[in-house]
Structures are given as C-alpha cells and as structure tokens.
Short mmCIF file of C-alpha atoms and ligand atoms in Angstrom, two decimals:
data_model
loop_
_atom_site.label_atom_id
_atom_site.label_comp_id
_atom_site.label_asym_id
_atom_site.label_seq_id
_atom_site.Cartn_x
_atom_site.Cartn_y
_atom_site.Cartn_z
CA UNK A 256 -17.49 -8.67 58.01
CA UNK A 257 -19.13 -12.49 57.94
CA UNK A 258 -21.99 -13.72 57.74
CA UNK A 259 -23.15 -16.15 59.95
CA UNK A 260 -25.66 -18.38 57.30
CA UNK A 261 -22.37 -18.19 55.11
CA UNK A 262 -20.85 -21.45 54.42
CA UNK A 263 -17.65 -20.15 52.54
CA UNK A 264 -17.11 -17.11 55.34
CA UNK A 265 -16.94 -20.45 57.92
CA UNK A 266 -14.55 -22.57 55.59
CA UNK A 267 -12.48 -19.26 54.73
CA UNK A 268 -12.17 -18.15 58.61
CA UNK A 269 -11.34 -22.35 59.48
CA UNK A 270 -14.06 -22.87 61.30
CA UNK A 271 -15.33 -25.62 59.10
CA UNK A 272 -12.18 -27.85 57.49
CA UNK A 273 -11.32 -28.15 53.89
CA UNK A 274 -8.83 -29.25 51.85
CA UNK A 275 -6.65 -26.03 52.20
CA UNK A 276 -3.43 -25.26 49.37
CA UNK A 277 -2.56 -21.64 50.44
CA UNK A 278 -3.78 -18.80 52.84
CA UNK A 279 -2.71 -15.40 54.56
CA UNK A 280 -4.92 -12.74 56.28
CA UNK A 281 -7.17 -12.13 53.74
CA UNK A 282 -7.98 -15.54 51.26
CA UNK A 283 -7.71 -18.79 51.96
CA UNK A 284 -7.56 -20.94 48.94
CA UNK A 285 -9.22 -24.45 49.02
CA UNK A 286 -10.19 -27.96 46.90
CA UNK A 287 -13.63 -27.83 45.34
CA UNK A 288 -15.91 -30.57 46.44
CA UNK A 289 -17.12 -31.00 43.35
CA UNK A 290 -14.28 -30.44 41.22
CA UNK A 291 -14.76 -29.94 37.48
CA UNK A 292 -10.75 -31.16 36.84
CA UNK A 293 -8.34 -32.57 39.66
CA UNK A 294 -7.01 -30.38 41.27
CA UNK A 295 -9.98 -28.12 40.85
CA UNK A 296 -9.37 -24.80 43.69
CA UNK A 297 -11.42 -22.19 44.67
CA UNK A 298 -9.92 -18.88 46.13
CA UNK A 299 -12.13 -17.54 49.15
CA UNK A 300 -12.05 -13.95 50.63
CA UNK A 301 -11.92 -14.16 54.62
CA UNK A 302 -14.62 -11.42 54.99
CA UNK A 303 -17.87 -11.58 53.36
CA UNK A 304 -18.43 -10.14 49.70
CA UNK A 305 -21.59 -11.75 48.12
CA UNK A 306 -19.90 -11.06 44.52
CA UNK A 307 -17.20 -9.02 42.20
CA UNK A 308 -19.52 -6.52 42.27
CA UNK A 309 -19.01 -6.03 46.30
CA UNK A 310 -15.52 -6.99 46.12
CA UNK A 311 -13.66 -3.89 47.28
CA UNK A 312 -10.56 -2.79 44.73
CA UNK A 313 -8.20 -3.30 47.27
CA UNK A 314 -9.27 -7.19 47.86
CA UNK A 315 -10.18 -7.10 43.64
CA UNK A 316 -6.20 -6.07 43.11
CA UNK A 317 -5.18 -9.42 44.93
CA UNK A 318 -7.53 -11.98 43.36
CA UNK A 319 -5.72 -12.25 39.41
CA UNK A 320 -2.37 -12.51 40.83
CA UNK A 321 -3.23 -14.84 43.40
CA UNK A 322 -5.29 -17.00 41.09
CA UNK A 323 -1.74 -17.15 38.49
CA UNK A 324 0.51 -18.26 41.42
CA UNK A 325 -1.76 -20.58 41.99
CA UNK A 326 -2.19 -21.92 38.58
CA UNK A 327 1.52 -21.60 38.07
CA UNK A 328 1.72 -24.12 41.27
CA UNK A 329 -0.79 -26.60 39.43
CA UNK A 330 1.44 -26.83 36.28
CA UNK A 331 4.10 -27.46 38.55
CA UNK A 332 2.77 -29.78 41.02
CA UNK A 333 0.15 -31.52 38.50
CA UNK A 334 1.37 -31.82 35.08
CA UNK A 335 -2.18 -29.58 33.84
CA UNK A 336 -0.97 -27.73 30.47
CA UNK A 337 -3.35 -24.52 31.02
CA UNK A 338 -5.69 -23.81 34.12
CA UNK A 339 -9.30 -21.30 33.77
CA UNK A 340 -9.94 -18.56 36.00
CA UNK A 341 -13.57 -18.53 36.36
CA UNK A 342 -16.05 -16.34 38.30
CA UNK A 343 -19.54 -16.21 38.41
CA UNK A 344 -21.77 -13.45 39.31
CA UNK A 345 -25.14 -13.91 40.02
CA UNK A 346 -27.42 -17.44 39.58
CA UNK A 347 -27.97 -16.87 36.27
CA UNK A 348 -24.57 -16.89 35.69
CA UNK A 349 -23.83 -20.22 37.84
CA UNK A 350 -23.10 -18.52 41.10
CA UNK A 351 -25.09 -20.87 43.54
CA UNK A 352 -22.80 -20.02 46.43
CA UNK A 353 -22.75 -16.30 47.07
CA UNK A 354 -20.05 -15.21 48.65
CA UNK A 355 -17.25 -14.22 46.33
CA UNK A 356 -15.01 -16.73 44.93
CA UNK A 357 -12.54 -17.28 42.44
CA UNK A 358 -12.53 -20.76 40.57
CA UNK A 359 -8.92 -21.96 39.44
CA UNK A 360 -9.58 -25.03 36.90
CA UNK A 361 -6.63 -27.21 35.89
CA UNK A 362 -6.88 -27.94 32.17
CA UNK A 363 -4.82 -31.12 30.85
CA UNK A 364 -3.99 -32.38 27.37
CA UNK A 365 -7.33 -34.46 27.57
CA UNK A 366 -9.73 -32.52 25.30
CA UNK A 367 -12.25 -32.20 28.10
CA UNK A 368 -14.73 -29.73 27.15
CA UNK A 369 -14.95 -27.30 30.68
CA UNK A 370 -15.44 -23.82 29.89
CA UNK A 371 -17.37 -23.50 26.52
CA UNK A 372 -20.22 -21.82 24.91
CA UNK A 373 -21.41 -21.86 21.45
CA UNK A 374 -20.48 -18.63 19.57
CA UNK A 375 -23.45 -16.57 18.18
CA UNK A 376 -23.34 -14.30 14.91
CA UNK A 377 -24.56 -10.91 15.44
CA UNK A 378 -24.42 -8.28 12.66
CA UNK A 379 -21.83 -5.24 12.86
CA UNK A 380 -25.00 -2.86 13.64
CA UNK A 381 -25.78 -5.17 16.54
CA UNK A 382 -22.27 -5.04 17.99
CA UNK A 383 -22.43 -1.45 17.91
CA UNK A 384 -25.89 -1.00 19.02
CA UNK A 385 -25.05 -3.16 22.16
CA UNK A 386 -22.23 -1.67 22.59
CA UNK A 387 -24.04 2.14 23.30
CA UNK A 388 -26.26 0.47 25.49
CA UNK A 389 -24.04 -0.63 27.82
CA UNK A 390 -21.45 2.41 27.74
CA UNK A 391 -24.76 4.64 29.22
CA UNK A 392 -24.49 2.36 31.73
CA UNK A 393 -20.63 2.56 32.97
P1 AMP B 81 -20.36 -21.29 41.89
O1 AMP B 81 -21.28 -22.15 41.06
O2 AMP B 81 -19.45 -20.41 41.08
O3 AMP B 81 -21.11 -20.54 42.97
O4 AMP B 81 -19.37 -22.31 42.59
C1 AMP B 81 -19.61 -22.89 43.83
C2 AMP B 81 -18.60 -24.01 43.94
O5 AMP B 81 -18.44 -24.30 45.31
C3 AMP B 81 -19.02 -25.29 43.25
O6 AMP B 81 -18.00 -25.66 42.31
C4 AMP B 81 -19.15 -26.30 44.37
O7 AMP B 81 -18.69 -27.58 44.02
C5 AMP B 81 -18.27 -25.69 45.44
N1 AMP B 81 -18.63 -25.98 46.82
C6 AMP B 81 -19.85 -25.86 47.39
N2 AMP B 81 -19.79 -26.16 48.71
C7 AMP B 81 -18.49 -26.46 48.96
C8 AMP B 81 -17.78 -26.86 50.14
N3 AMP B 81 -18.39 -27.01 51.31
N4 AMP B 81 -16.45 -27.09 50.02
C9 AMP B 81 -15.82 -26.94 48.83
N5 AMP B 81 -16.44 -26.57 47.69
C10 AMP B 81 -17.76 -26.35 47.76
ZN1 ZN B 82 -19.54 -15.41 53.31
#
C-alpha cells in the first residue's frame, strides 16, 4: 500500500527523482538531502510502513542485510572506515518523516561526533527494576 500525502512512498515508487544507489521490487535506496556524512543513504520500503513497528517480518528480514551491503559498498567506493545504521521511531526519537526508513551513515577517520549520547549512571536496582517493567510488556 502508499500513501498518497507520503513523500518517501513517491521517491521510493520513482515518481519523484532522487539520487538513487540501489533498488529491486521492494526498497529503493537513496542520498539524503541533508546528509549528516557524504555519502549519507537512506533505505526506503516501496509500500508504505509508517515505522519498525509496522514493518512486516518479512520486509524487517531484508532491511540489516541490505543496510551491510550497502555499507560494505561505501567502504569500498568512499574510503569511510565504519558506517551507522540508524532508525528512528517516532518524533521523539527524531523520526520527522514517517514512513519507514533505514539511515546508512558513512563514518571516516575524522572524529566527527554523529551518533552520540551522554551515558547516564543508574544503580543495579534500577537496571533491574526497569528491566521487569518492560518484560510485562513484551
Ligand atoms: P528521520 O529524522 O529519521 O525521519 O530522517 C528523515 C531524513 O530524511 C532526514 O535525514 C532528511 O534529511 C531526509 N529527507 C527528507 N526529505 C528528503 C527528500 N525529499 N529526499 C531525500 N532525503 C530527505
Ligand atoms: Zn510512505
């Protein structure tokens, strides 16, 4: 399914251009516009999924190796040392487009500071207390 107000269901299906490194029937994989590193791609799903969340398994089971071949092209083709997968989930998480999508971040020898957060400290009886509340969840 698209959705026609979708932006990324347009880009993924063609119908607007982008700067396009792979595709097949199901993802297209394009530049970022506003690219955190060069080289800087996001992997699109050709049907609509607003996040990982609505991501069937069968499309889920294609993302990780699809994001590694094309990281593995990126250390190849652009020198980067390392590359981040990154996906967001929700605005407070940085999703502002929401229709799933998988960042792939090329990472050089440059000490640029990307993906980071400052570590907190909680106690062991926090851990485990956090830990309970979330497994009544799953
Ligand atoms: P997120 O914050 O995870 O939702 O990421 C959305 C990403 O999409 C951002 O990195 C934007 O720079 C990128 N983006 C938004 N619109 C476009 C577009 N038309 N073409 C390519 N990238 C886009
Ligand atoms: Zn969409």
């Amino acid at each position: 399914m698209k959705e026609d107000s979708c932006i990324f269901c347009k880009i993924a299906n063609g119908e607007i251009p982008s700067a396009t490194i792979y595709e097949d029937e199901q993802f297209r994989v394009i530049l970022d516009l506003g690219p955190a590193s060069k080289g800087h791609a996001l992997i699109l799903p050709k049907e609509h999924f607003a996040d990982v969340c609505a991501l069937p398994e069968t499309w889920a089971a294609k993302v990780l190796p699809l994001g590694a071949k094309i990281g593995a092209a990126m250390k190849q083709a652009l020198g980067c040392s390392g590359f981040n997968l990154v996906q967001n989930n929700g605005a407070s998480a940085g999703q502002t487009v929401f229709h799933f999508h998988m960042h792939v971040i090329p990472r050089y020898d440059d000490g640029a500071k990307i993906v980071t957060w400052t570590p907190k400290n909680p106690s062991q009886e926090e851990l485990a207390q956090i830990a309970e509340t979330i497994k009544s969840a799953l």
